[in-house]
Coordinates of C-alpha atoms in Angstrom, one line a residue:
Chain T
M1219 CA -4.9 7.3 -9.1
T1220 CA -5.6 4.6 -11.1
T1221 CA -6.5 1.0 -9.1
A1222 CA -3.5 -0.7 -10.3
L1223 CA -1.4 2.0 -9.4
R1224 CA -2.6 2.3 -6.0
L1225 CA -2.2 -1.6 -5.8
L1226 CA 1.2 -1.0 -6.9
V1227 CA 2.3 1.4 -4.3
V1228 CA 0.8 -0.8 -1.6
T1229 CA 3.1 -3.6 -2.9
V1230 CA 5.7 -1.7 -2.5
L1231 CA 5.1 -0.6 0.9
V1232 CA 4.3 -3.6 2.2
V1233 CA 7.6 -5.5 1.1
V1234 CA 10.1 -2.7 1.7
T1235 CA 8.3 -2.9 5.1
I1236 CA 8.8 -6.0 5.8
T1237 CA 12.5 -5.9 4.5
L1238 CA 13.1 -3.0 7.0
Q1239 CA 11.8 -5.7 9.8
V1240 CA 13.9 -8.4 8.9
S1241 CA 17.0 -6.7 7.4
I1242 CA 17.4 -3.5 9.6
F1243 CA 15.3 -3.7 12.6
S1244 CA 16.4 -6.9 13.7
H1245 CA 20.0 -5.1 14.3
F1246 CA 17.8 -3.0 17.1
S1247 CA 16.0 -5.8 18.4
L1248 CA 15.5 -6.2 22.3
R1249 CA 15.7 -9.9 23.7
G1250 CA 15.4 -11.2 19.9
V1251 CA 12.1 -9.2 19.8
V1252 CA 11.9 -6.7 16.6
P1253 CA 8.8 -3.9 16.0
D1254 CA 6.1 -5.3 14.2
L1255 CA 6.4 -2.6 11.0
A1256 CA 4.1 -5.1 9.0
L1257 CA 1.2 -4.8 11.9
L1258 CA 1.9 -1.2 12.4
V1259 CA 1.1 -0.8 8.2
V1260 CA -2.2 -3.1 8.9
I1261 CA -2.9 -0.7 11.8
A1262 CA -2.4 2.7 9.9
A1263 CA -4.6 1.2 6.9
A1264 CA -7.4 0.5 9.6
L1265 CA -7.0 4.0 10.9
V1266 CA -7.8 5.6 7.7
R1267 CA -10.2 3.1 5.7
G1268 CA -12.0 1.0 7.9
P1269 CA -12.1 -2.6 8.6
D1270 CA -12.7 -4.2 5.1
Y1271 CA -9.6 -2.5 3.6
A1272 CA -7.5 -3.1 6.6
A1273 CA -8.1 -7.0 6.6
L1274 CA -7.7 -7.3 3.1
V1275 CA -4.1 -5.4 3.4
G1276 CA -3.9 -7.7 6.4
F1277 CA -4.0 -10.7 4.8
A1278 CA -1.5 -9.5 2.1
T1279 CA 1.0 -8.7 4.6
G1280 CA 1.0 -11.8 7.0
L1281 CA 1.1 -13.4 3.7
V1282 CA 4.5 -11.9 2.8
L1283 CA 5.4 -12.0 6.3
D1284 CA 4.9 -16.2 6.1
L1285 CA 6.4 -16.8 3.1
A1286 CA 9.5 -14.3 2.7
P1287 CA 12.7 -15.6 4.2
P1288 CA 14.0 -16.4 6.9
A1289 CA 10.3 -17.4 8.2
D1290 CA 10.1 -21.0 8.8
H1291 CA 6.4 -21.4 10.7
T1292 CA 3.4 -23.1 8.9
A1293 CA 2.1 -20.3 6.3
G1294 CA -0.8 -18.6 6.8
R1295 CA -0.2 -17.9 10.4
W1296 CA 0.5 -14.4 10.5
A1297 CA -2.0 -13.8 7.8
L1298 CA -5.0 -15.1 9.8
S1299 CA -3.5 -13.1 12.8
F1300 CA -2.9 -9.7 10.8
V1301 CA -6.3 -10.0 9.0
L1302 CA -8.2 -9.7 12.3
V1303 CA -5.5 -7.2 14.0
G1304 CA -7.0 -5.6 11.0
Y1305 CA -10.7 -5.9 10.9
L1306 CA -10.7 -5.3 14.8
T1307 CA -8.6 -1.9 14.8
G1308 CA -10.5 -1.0 11.8
L1309 CA -13.9 -1.5 13.7
A1310 CA -12.4 0.1 16.9
R1311 CA -11.7 3.3 14.7
R1312 CA -15.0 4.3 13.6
E1313 CA -16.1 5.0 17.4
G1314 CA -14.0 8.4 16.9
D1315 CA -11.8 10.3 15.3
I1316 CA -8.3 9.4 15.5
T1317 CA -6.5 10.7 18.8
V1318 CA -3.1 10.2 19.7
V1319 CA -4.0 8.5 22.9
G1320 CA -6.5 6.4 20.7
T1321 CA -4.0 5.5 18.9
L1322 CA -1.3 4.1 21.2
V1323 CA -4.3 2.2 22.7
I1324 CA -5.4 0.6 19.6
V1325 CA -1.4 -0.4 18.6
A1326 CA -1.4 -2.0 21.9
A1327 CA -4.4 -3.8 21.5
G1328 CA -3.8 -4.9 17.7
A1329 CA -0.1 -5.4 18.6
F1330 CA -1.2 -8.0 22.1
I1331 CA -4.1 -9.5 19.5
G1332 CA -1.3 -9.9 16.4
T1333 CA 1.1 -11.8 18.5
S1334 CA -1.1 -13.8 20.6
V1335 CA -2.9 -15.4 17.7
F1336 CA 0.3 -16.1 15.6
A1337 CA 1.2 -17.7 19.3
L1338 CA -1.9 -19.5 20.0
T1339 CA -1.9 -21.3 15.9
G1340 CA 1.7 -22.4 17.0
L1341 CA 0.4 -24.1 20.2
V1342 CA -2.7 -25.4 18.2
L1343 CA -0.4 -26.8 15.4
G1344 CA 2.1 -27.8 17.7
E1345 CA 4.9 -26.1 16.5
G1346 CA 8.4 -26.1 17.8
G1347 CA 9.6 -23.2 19.6
V1348 CA 6.1 -22.3 21.1
D1349 CA 5.5 -22.5 24.5
V1350 CA 3.1 -20.5 26.9
S1351 CA 6.0 -19.0 29.3
R1352 CA 8.2 -18.4 26.3
A1353 CA 4.8 -16.0 24.8
L1354 CA 4.1 -14.6 28.2
D1355 CA 7.8 -13.2 27.6
V1356 CA 7.5 -12.2 24.2
I1357 CA 4.0 -10.7 23.6
P1358 CA 4.5 -7.7 26.8
L1359 CA 7.7 -7.0 25.3
T1360 CA 6.1 -6.9 21.4
V1361 CA 3.4 -4.8 22.6
A1362 CA 5.7 -2.2 24.4
Y1363 CA 8.4 -1.8 21.6
D1364 CA 5.4 -1.7 18.9
V1365 CA 4.0 1.2 21.2
L1366 CA 7.5 2.6 21.1
V1367 CA 7.8 3.2 17.8
T1368 CA 4.3 4.0 16.9
P1369 CA 4.8 7.7 16.5
L1370 CA 7.6 7.1 14.2
V1371 CA 5.6 4.9 11.7
I1372 CA 2.1 5.6 12.3
P1373 CA 1.9 8.9 11.0
L1374 CA 3.7 8.5 7.9
V1375 CA 1.8 5.3 6.6
V1376 CA -1.8 7.0 7.5
M1377 CA -0.5 9.8 5.7
L1378 CA 0.2 7.4 2.6
F1379 CA -2.9 5.9 3.1
R1380 CA -5.0 9.0 3.0
R1381 CA -3.1 10.0 -0.6
L1382 CA -4.1 6.5 -1.7
E1383 CA -7.7 6.7 -1.0
P1384 CA -10.2 6.8 -3.9
A1385 CA -11.5 10.4 -4.2
E1386 CA -14.8 9.2 -4.4
R1387 CA -15.0 7.7 -1.1
W1388 CA -14.7 11.3 0.8
Chain U
M437 CA -18.4 10.0 7.9
R438 CA -18.4 7.1 5.3
R439 CA -21.1 3.9 5.8
V440 CA -19.7 0.6 6.1
D441 CA -21.8 -1.9 5.4
P442 CA -21.7 -4.3 8.0
R443 CA -22.8 -7.5 6.0
R444 CA -20.1 -7.0 3.4
S445 CA -17.5 -6.3 6.1
R446 CA -18.3 -9.5 7.8
A447 CA -18.6 -11.6 4.2
V448 CA -14.9 -9.8 3.9
L449 CA -13.8 -11.2 7.0
G450 CA -15.1 -14.3 6.4
L451 CA -13.3 -15.0 2.9
L452 CA -10.4 -13.8 4.4
V453 CA -10.1 -16.3 7.7
L454 CA -11.1 -18.8 5.3
A455 CA -8.6 -18.4 3.2
S456 CA -5.7 -18.2 5.8
V457 CA -7.5 -21.4 7.4
T458 CA -6.9 -22.9 4.2
I459 CA -2.9 -21.9 3.9
I460 CA -2.3 -23.3 7.0
T461 CA -4.1 -26.5 6.7
L462 CA -2.5 -26.7 3.4
D463 CA 1.1 -26.0 4.5
A464 CA 0.6 -27.9 8.4
R465 CA 0.6 -31.5 6.3
R466 CA 3.7 -30.7 4.9
G467 CA 6.3 -33.8 4.7
V468 CA 9.1 -35.1 3.5
A469 CA 8.4 -34.1 0.2
G470 CA 7.3 -30.7 0.8
S471 CA 4.4 -28.8 0.9
P472 CA 1.9 -27.2 -1.7
V473 CA 2.8 -23.9 -0.5
D474 CA 6.4 -24.5 -1.5
P475 CA 6.6 -22.9 -5.1
L476 CA 4.8 -19.7 -3.7
R477 CA 7.7 -19.3 -0.6
T478 CA 10.4 -19.8 -3.5
A479 CA 8.7 -17.1 -5.3
T480 CA 8.5 -15.2 -2.4
A481 CA 12.0 -15.7 -1.9
A482 CA 13.1 -15.1 -5.2
V483 CA 11.7 -11.4 -4.9
V484 CA 12.1 -10.2 -1.3
G485 CA 15.2 -12.3 -1.5
P486 CA 17.4 -9.7 -3.2
V487 CA 15.8 -6.6 -1.6
E488 CA 16.7 -7.8 2.0
T489 CA 20.7 -8.3 0.5
A490 CA 20.3 -4.6 -1.1
A491 CA 18.9 -3.6 2.5
D492 CA 21.6 -5.2 4.1
R493 CA 24.3 -3.2 2.1
I494 CA 22.4 0.2 2.5
A495 CA 22.2 -0.7 6.4
T496 CA 25.8 -0.9 6.8
P497 CA 27.1 2.5 5.9
I498 CA 24.2 4.0 7.5
G499 CA 25.5 2.5 11.0
A500 CA 28.3 4.3 10.4
I501 CA 26.9 7.7 9.6
P502 CA 26.9 9.3 13.2
R503 CA 30.5 8.7 13.6
Y504 CA 31.5 11.7 10.9
F505 CA 28.5 13.7 12.2
G506 CA 30.9 16.2 13.8
D507 CA 30.9 19.9 13.6
V508 CA 33.3 19.6 11.0
S509 CA 30.9 22.3 9.0
E510 CA 31.7 24.9 12.0
L511 CA 35.1 24.7 12.0
R512 CA 37.3 27.5 11.3
S513 CA 40.5 27.7 13.5
E514 CA 43.6 26.1 12.9
N515 CA 43.2 23.7 15.7
A516 CA 39.7 23.0 14.8
K517 CA 41.1 21.4 11.6
L518 CA 43.7 19.1 13.4
E519 CA 40.6 17.8 15.7
A520 CA 38.8 17.1 12.7
E521 CA 41.7 15.2 11.1
N522 CA 42.4 13.7 14.2
A523 CA 38.9 12.2 14.2
A524 CA 38.9 11.4 10.6
L525 CA 42.2 9.3 11.5
Q526 CA 40.8 7.6 14.4
S527 CA 37.5 7.2 12.7
Q528 CA 39.9 5.3 10.0
L529 CA 41.6 3.2 12.3
R530 CA 37.9 2.2 13.4
A531 CA 37.3 1.4 9.8
S532 CA 40.3 -0.4 9.6
D533 CA 39.7 -2.3 13.0
A534 CA 36.8 -3.2 11.7
A535 CA 38.2 -4.7 8.4
A536 CA 40.6 -6.3 10.1
N537 CA 37.9 -8.2 12.2
R538 CA 36.5 -9.0 8.7
A539 CA 39.6 -10.8 7.2
R540 CA 40.3 -12.6 10.7
E541 CA 36.6 -13.8 10.2
L542 CA 37.1 -14.8 6.8
D543 CA 40.6 -16.1 7.3
G544 CA 39.2 -18.5 10.7
I545 CA 36.8 -19.7 8.0
A546 CA 39.2 -20.5 5.7
T547 CA 41.2 -22.5 8.3
L548 CA 38.4 -24.0 8.9
A549 CA 37.4 -25.3 6.0
D550 CA 41.0 -25.6 4.7
S551 CA 42.1 -28.2 8.0
S552 CA 38.9 -30.4 7.3
G553 CA 39.1 -30.6 3.7
F554 CA 35.3 -28.7 3.0
Q555 CA 34.8 -26.9 0.0
T556 CA 32.5 -23.9 1.0
V557 CA 30.5 -20.6 -0.6
T558 CA 30.9 -18.2 2.0
A559 CA 28.0 -15.8 2.7
Q560 CA 26.6 -13.0 4.7
V561 CA 23.6 -13.0 7.0
V562 CA 21.0 -10.3 5.8
A563 CA 17.7 -10.9 7.8
L564 CA 17.4 -12.8 11.0
G565 CA 14.1 -14.1 12.1
A566 CA 12.2 -12.3 15.5
A567 CA 11.6 -13.7 18.9
Q568 CA 7.6 -13.1 17.8
S569 CA 8.2 -15.8 15.4
F570 CA 9.3 -18.0 17.9
S571 CA 12.0 -19.7 15.2
R572 CA 15.7 -19.0 14.8
T573 CA 16.4 -18.5 11.5
V574 CA 18.4 -16.4 9.1
T575 CA 18.6 -15.3 5.6
I576 CA 22.0 -15.9 4.1
D577 CA 22.9 -14.1 0.3
A578 CA 23.9 -17.0 -1.2
G579 CA 21.4 -18.9 -3.0
T580 CA 21.0 -21.8 -5.6
R581 CA 23.3 -20.1 -8.1
A582 CA 25.7 -19.9 -6.1
G583 CA 25.3 -24.1 -5.5
V584 CA 23.6 -23.7 -2.2
V585 CA 20.6 -26.3 -1.7
P586 CA 18.6 -27.5 1.3
D587 CA 20.4 -29.5 3.5
L588 CA 23.8 -28.4 3.5
T589 CA 26.0 -27.5 6.9
V590 CA 26.3 -24.3 7.7
I591 CA 29.6 -23.2 9.6
N592 CA 31.4 -20.0 10.6
A593 CA 34.8 -19.5 12.5
D594 CA 33.8 -20.7 15.8
G595 CA 31.6 -23.9 14.8
L596 CA 28.3 -25.1 13.7
V597 CA 25.8 -22.3 12.6
G598 CA 23.0 -24.5 11.3
R599 CA 21.9 -26.3 8.1
V600 CA 20.2 -24.8 5.2
L601 CA 16.3 -25.2 5.0
R602 CA 15.7 -24.0 1.6
A603 CA 17.4 -22.1 -1.0
G604 CA 16.1 -19.5 -3.6
P605 CA 18.4 -18.3 -6.5
T606 CA 20.2 -15.6 -4.5
T607 CA 19.0 -16.3 -1.0
A608 CA 19.0 -19.6 1.3
T609 CA 16.7 -19.8 5.0
V610 CA 19.2 -21.2 7.4
L611 CA 17.8 -22.9 10.8
L612 CA 19.9 -22.6 13.5
I613 CA 21.3 -25.0 16.1
V614 CA 19.7 -23.3 18.6
D615 CA 15.9 -23.5 17.4
G616 CA 13.3 -25.8 19.3
Q617 CA 12.9 -27.9 16.3
S618 CA 16.6 -28.5 15.5
V619 CA 18.1 -31.9 16.1
I620 CA 21.9 -32.7 15.6
G621 CA 23.9 -36.3 15.9
G622 CA 26.5 -34.8 18.6
R623 CA 29.4 -36.8 19.4
L624 CA 31.8 -36.2 22.5
G625 CA 35.2 -35.2 21.5
N626 CA 37.2 -37.5 24.0
S627 CA 35.5 -40.6 24.6
M628 CA 33.6 -40.1 21.0
E629 CA 30.3 -41.3 22.5
L630 CA 27.5 -40.5 20.5
G631 CA 24.3 -38.9 21.2
F632 CA 21.5 -36.1 20.2
L633 CA 21.6 -32.3 20.5
T634 CA 18.5 -30.3 20.5
G635 CA 17.7 -26.6 20.3
D636 CA 16.4 -25.4 23.7
G637 CA 14.6 -22.8 21.1
Q638 CA 15.3 -19.8 23.5
V639 CA 14.4 -17.0 21.2
S640 CA 16.0 -14.3 23.1
D641 CA 19.3 -15.1 24.1
D642 CA 22.1 -17.1 22.6
G643 CA 20.2 -19.9 24.1
V644 CA 22.4 -23.6 25.0
L645 CA 21.7 -27.0 23.8
H646 CA 20.9 -30.3 25.7
F647 CA 22.8 -33.2 24.8
S648 CA 21.6 -36.5 25.5
L649 CA 24.1 -39.7 25.4
V650 CA 22.4 -43.0 23.4
D651 CA 25.2 -44.8 26.0
H652 CA 23.5 -44.3 29.5
T653 CA 26.4 -45.6 31.1
V654 CA 28.7 -42.9 29.8
S655 CA 28.3 -39.5 32.0
P656 CA 29.8 -36.1 30.0
R657 CA 31.8 -33.9 31.9
A658 CA 31.8 -29.8 32.2
G659 CA 34.3 -28.7 29.7
D660 CA 34.1 -31.8 27.3
V661 CA 34.1 -30.5 23.4
V662 CA 31.1 -31.7 21.4
V663 CA 31.5 -32.1 17.3
T664 CA 29.2 -33.0 15.2
W665 CA 28.8 -36.9 14.3
G666 CA 27.7 -36.9 10.9
S667 CA 25.9 -39.2 8.5
R668 CA 27.7 -40.7 5.2
N669 CA 26.6 -38.6 2.8
G670 CA 27.4 -35.2 4.7
A671 CA 23.8 -34.1 5.0
P672 CA 22.5 -32.8 7.0
Y673 CA 25.9 -32.2 8.7
V674 CA 29.1 -33.0 8.0
A675 CA 31.3 -35.0 10.5
G676 CA 33.7 -33.0 12.9
V677 CA 32.8 -30.0 13.0
P678 CA 33.0 -28.5 16.8
V679 CA 29.6 -27.3 18.1
G680 CA 30.3 -26.4 22.1
S681 CA 31.6 -27.0 25.1
V682 CA 29.5 -28.9 28.1
V683 CA 28.3 -26.4 30.6
S684 CA 26.2 -28.7 33.3
V685 CA 25.4 -32.3 33.4
H686 CA 21.8 -33.2 34.8
S687 CA 20.4 -36.5 35.4
S688 CA 16.9 -37.3 36.7
P689 CA 15.6 -40.2 37.9
A690 CA 12.5 -40.3 35.1
E691 CA 15.1 -40.7 32.2
L692 CA 17.9 -43.1 31.9
T693 CA 20.3 -41.2 30.5
E694 CA 21.7 -38.2 31.5
T695 CA 21.4 -35.0 29.9
A696 CA 24.2 -32.0 29.3
S697 CA 23.9 -28.6 28.4
V698 CA 26.0 -27.3 25.8
Q699 CA 27.0 -23.4 25.0
P700 CA 27.9 -23.5 21.2
Y701 CA 30.8 -22.1 20.2
V702 CA 28.9 -19.2 17.9
D703 CA 27.6 -16.6 19.1
F704 CA 24.3 -16.1 17.4
S705 CA 23.6 -12.4 18.4
S706 CA 26.4 -11.6 16.2
L707 CA 26.5 -13.7 13.1
D708 CA 27.7 -12.1 10.2
L709 CA 29.9 -14.3 7.9
V710 CA 29.0 -18.0 7.1
A711 CA 30.1 -20.6 5.1
V712 CA 28.2 -23.1 3.7
V713 CA 29.8 -26.6 3.0
T714 CA 28.8 -27.6 -0.4
S715 CA 31.5 -30.7 -0.3
S716 CA 33.3 -33.0 2.0
A717 CA 36.8 -34.1 2.9
D718 CA 36.1 -37.2 0.5
G719 CA 35.4 -35.3 -2.5
S720 CA 32.2 -36.4 -2.9
S721 CA 29.5 -33.1 -3.3
T722 CA 27.1 -33.6 -0.4
A723 CA 24.8 -31.6 -2.3
M724 CA 24.5 -34.3 -5.4
E725 CA 24.4 -37.1 -2.4
A726 CA 21.8 -35.1 -0.3
A727 CA 19.4 -35.0 -3.7
K728 CA 20.0 -38.6 -4.6
G729 CA 18.3 -39.0 -0.7
P730 CA 19.3 -41.7 1.8
S731 CA 21.1 -44.8 0.4
R732 CA 20.7 -46.5 3.7

């Protein structure tokens, strides 16, 4: 598979994931909270390919999430938090093999870091709608929902990223 | 086990963080003239918007699949056939119910538009912002090609929904009135007193609006109707659209004015069909005047 084709597949994956998140999973929201499918894609990239690649996928995914409608916050906030999530979960992966419990812990940690960094940048920038009590409401629910959909999403995306891995890296 | 060079790894992280922070800095300085990131937003909307619209179209029948997932294939006896027929008829009935609801909603919008003399573009909500984003915005499937431009009023059969923030070719982003950053000029229906309605930014439930009156000698009562006050050009909000009704009144010694909680008429958790007001009662295009800028 050529690099260009790999890039195309990842781009399509990112756009489809974000569309699913805002158009379809928004109908299954819990108190407004929707599973972060985009974040799960970044974590899957981290599990398969490590911190560098995941940080890059995180940047691209976060930026699309920042720019695609119906987003209205300052662009770059999701990009920043997904870069950090990708890098940190990529580091955590290197300590051992992918296990079910390990993956769930990594997803919980990633969801916590991602949503918290996003909320923090909102507080720093003074964006309307973000306050500490609301963040404390939303963050635990996000973590729980992300962990809940992990078994449905992570295996599929991990499989895809394994296929996309260049042969010389094995 | 593959090796990761920690120095290269940290350089990648540093670069990406720097890139993110740069974008944040550029976009955080956005003013009235817009932000340097806006062209990117429009480009992304042009690509992702149609995908969202398509996904929403696909999702509607998917939601109906379980209904048809009966034991039809296993049915052999006459009795079972009749049951299937019965189920089919019932699902038809349910489908026609939904269609009737839809028609009623459209009728409602048409009535509201007719009675107020607005010209509208109807659109469907195709994507909703999540609570994690701490804002209340939705995507609708009408954009600049349908005549939708920023700062137009968005209504549905129940009342005021919000205003258009930005429009792509085929989609537009709408800021709901319950968002924490939304401010509307409101008018008490019975006394014509003016005030400001701000969204409470509640990200989960339906949310209420805070209404503070300009004239502190007047106090609103529970049950009072609040409508939009509107500006001369009808932008961003046209006048006379019902917003909600007062549910409770609070007064604090620290503030001169009394504030009231207003329950919006629109149910924001089940938004479907909306209408964008492209031209108001006097026949002048609000879109054109909005583009010209405030004349006062």
